[in-house]
Short mmCIF file of C-alpha atoms in Angstrom, two decimals:
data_model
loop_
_atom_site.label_atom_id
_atom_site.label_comp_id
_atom_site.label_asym_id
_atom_site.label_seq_id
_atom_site.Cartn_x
_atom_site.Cartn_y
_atom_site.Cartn_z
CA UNK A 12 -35.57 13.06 3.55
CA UNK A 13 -32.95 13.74 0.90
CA UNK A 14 -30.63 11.42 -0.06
CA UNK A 15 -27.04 12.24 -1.04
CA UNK A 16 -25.90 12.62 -4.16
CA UNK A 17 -22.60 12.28 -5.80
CA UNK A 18 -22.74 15.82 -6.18
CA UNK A 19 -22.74 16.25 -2.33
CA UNK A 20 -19.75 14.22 -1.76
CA UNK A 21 -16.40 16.02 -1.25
CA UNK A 22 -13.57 15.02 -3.36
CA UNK A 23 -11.24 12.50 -2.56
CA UNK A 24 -7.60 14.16 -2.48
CA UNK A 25 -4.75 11.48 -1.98
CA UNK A 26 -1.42 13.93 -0.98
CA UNK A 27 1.87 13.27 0.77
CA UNK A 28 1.32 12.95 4.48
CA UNK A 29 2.04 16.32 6.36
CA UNK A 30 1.41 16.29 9.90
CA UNK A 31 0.26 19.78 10.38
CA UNK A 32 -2.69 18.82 7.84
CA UNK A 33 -3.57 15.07 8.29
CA UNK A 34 -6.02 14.74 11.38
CA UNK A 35 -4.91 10.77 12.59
CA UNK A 36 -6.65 10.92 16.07
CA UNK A 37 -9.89 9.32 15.12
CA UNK A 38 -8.63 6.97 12.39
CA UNK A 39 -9.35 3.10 13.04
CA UNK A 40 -9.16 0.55 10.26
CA UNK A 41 -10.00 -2.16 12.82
CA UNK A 42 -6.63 -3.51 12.45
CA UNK A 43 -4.95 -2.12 16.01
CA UNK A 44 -1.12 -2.86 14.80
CA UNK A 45 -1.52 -0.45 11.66
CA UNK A 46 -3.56 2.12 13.64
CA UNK A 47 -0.95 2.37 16.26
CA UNK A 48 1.53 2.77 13.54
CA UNK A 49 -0.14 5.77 11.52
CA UNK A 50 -0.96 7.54 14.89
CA UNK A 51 2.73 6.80 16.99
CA UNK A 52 5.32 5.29 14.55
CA UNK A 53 4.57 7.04 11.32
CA UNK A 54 6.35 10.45 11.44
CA UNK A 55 9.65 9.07 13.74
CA UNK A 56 9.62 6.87 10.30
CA UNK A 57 9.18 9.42 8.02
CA UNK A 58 11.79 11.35 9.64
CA UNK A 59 14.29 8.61 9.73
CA UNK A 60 14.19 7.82 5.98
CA UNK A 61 12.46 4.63 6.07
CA UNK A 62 8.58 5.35 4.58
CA UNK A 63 6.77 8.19 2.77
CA UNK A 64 3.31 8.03 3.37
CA UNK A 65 0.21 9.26 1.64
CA UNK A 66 -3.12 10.18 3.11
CA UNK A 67 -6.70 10.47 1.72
CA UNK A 68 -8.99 12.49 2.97
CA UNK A 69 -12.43 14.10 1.73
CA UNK A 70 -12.94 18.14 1.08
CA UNK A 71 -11.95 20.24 3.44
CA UNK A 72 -11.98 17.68 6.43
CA UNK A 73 -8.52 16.52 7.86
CA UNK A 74 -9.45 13.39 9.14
CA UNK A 75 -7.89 10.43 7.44
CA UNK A 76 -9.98 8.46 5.26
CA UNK A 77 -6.93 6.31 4.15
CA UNK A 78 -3.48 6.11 3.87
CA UNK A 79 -0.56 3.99 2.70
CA UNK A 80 3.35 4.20 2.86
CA UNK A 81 5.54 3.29 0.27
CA UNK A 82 9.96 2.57 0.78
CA UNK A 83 12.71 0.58 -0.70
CA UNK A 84 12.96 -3.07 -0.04
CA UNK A 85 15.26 -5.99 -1.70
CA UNK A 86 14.51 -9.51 -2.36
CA UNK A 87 16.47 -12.79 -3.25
CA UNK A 88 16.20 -12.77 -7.02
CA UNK A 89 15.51 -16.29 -6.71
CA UNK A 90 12.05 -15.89 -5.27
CA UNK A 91 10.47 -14.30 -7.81
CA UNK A 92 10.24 -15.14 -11.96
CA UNK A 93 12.94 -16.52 -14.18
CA UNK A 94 14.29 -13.06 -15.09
CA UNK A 95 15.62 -12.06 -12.07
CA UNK A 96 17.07 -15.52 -11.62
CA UNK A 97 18.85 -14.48 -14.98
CA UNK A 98 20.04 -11.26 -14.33
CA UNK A 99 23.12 -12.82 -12.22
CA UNK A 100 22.48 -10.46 -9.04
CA UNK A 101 21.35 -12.07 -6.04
CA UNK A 102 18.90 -9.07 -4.57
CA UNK A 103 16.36 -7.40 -6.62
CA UNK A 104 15.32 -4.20 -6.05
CA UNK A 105 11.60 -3.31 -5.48
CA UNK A 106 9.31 -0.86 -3.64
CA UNK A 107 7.91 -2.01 -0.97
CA UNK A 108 3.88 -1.01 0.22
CA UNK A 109 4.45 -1.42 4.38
CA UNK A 110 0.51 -0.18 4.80
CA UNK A 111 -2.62 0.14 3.23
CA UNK A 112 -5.30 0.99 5.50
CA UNK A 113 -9.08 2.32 5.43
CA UNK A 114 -11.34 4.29 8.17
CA UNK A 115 -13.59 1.38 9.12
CA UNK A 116 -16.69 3.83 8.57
CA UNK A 117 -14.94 4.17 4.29
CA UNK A 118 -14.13 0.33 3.94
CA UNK A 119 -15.87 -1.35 1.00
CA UNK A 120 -16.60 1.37 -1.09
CA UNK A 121 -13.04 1.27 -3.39
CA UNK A 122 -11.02 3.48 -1.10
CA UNK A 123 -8.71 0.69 -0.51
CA UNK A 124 -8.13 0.15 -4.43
CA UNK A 125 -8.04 3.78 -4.82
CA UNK A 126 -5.60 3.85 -2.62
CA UNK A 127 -3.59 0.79 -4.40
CA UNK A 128 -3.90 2.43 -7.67
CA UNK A 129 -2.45 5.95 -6.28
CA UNK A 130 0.64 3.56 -4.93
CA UNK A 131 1.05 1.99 -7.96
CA UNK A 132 1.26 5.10 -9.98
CA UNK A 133 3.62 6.40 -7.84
CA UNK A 134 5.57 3.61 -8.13
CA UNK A 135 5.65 4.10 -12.09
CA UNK A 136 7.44 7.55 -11.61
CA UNK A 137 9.56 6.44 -9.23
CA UNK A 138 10.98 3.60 -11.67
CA UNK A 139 11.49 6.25 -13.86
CA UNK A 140 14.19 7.59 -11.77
CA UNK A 141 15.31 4.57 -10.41
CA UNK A 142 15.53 0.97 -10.83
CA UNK A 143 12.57 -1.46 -9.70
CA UNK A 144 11.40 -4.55 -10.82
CA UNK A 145 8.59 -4.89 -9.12
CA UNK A 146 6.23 -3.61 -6.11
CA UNK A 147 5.76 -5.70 -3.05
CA UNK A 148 3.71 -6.15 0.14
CA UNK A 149 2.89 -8.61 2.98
CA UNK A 150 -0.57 -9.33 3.06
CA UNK A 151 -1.83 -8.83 6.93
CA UNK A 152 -2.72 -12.14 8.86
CA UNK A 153 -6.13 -11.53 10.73
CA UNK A 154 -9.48 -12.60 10.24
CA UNK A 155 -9.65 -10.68 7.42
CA UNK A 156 -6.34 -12.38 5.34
CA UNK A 157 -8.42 -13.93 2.67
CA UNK A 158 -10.28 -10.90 1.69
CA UNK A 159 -7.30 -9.10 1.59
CA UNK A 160 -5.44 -12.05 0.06
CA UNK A 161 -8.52 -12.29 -2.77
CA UNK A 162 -8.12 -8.59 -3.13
CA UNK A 163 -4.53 -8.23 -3.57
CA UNK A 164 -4.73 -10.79 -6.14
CA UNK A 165 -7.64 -8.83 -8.57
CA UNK A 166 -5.08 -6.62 -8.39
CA UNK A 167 -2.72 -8.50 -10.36
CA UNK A 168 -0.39 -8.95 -6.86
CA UNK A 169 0.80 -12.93 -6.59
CA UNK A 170 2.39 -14.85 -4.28
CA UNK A 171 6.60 -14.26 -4.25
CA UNK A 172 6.40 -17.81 -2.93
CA UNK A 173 8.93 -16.94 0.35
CA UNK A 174 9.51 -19.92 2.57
CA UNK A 175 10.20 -17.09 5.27
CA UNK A 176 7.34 -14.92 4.69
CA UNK A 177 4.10 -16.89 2.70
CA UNK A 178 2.36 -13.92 2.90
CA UNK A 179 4.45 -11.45 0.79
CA UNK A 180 2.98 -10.55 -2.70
CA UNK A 181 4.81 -8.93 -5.67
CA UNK A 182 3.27 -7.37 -8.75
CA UNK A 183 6.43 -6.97 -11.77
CA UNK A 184 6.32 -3.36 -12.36
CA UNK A 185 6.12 -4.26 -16.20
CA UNK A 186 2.46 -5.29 -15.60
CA UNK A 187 1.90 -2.45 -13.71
CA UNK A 188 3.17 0.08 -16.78
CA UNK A 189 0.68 -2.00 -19.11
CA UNK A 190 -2.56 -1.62 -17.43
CA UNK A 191 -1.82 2.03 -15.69
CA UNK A 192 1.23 2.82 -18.16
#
């Protein structure tokens, strides 16, 4: 029986979610909260302003492999390091990552940091239009967390130490322009 080789696989396209394209019915990351968002919440979002979302999918084949969402968040300056206790403003803007999510049957073989890595570049041209100091997201609480905490954090992601929220990351987007600059 032959196996398959690299040459067989499809190419992995990450692109701007468009509804007419993206096939979500059959997407489950085994997470049901972030499945029920890309399937019911994710265009009413889109539409209102509040996420843009980008999907990853293989070839020709609309079904979606992946996807995360990226929109405009502020936190207290004095959460995260000295310099944005310095710069004398009380909220520091940053982009926020609501959702990263993988097809169960794609998990574990880099799509997620794929996916983080597409975000993160994004991010870079984004600061280049507009102020950000950093990129931010709340790692999920399941039975999962400390894989994704563990991941998050070979990332270069670390805790923004949040009495409210203990799970929220950051990554300065300084460290992001050195490694992917």
């Amino acid at each position: 029986m032959p196996t398959e080789t690299a040459a067989d696989t499809p190419a992995l396209t990450i692109a701007k979610f468009d509804k007419a394209l993206h096939d979500r019915s059959a997407f489950s990351c085994g997470f049901a909260p972030i499945d029920n968002f890309l399937k019911s919440s994710l265009s009413d979002q889109i539409k209102a302003g509040m996420v843009t979302a980008y999907i990853a999918t293989a070839g020709d084949d609309p079904a979606v492999l992946g996807f995360y969402t990226l929109g405009a968040m502020a936190v207290r300056a004095n959460l995260g390091p000295q310099k944005w206790q310095r710069a004398g403003i009380p909220d520091i803007p940053v982009i926020y990552i609501r959702a990263v999510a993988v097809h169960e049957n794609s998990q574990g073989i880099g799509l997620g940091t794929a996916l983080v890595i597409d975000a993160m570049k994004r991010c870079l041209e984004i600061t280049d239009q507009m102020g950000a100091a950093a990129i931010t997201l709340d790692v999920l609480q399941d039975d999962h967390f400390e894989r994704r905490w563990k991941f998050y954090a070979e990332l270069g992601f670390q805790p923004l130490e949040d009495p409210d929220n203990p799970h929220r990351v950051f990554i300065p987007m300084a460290d992001v322009r050195a490694t992917l600059g």
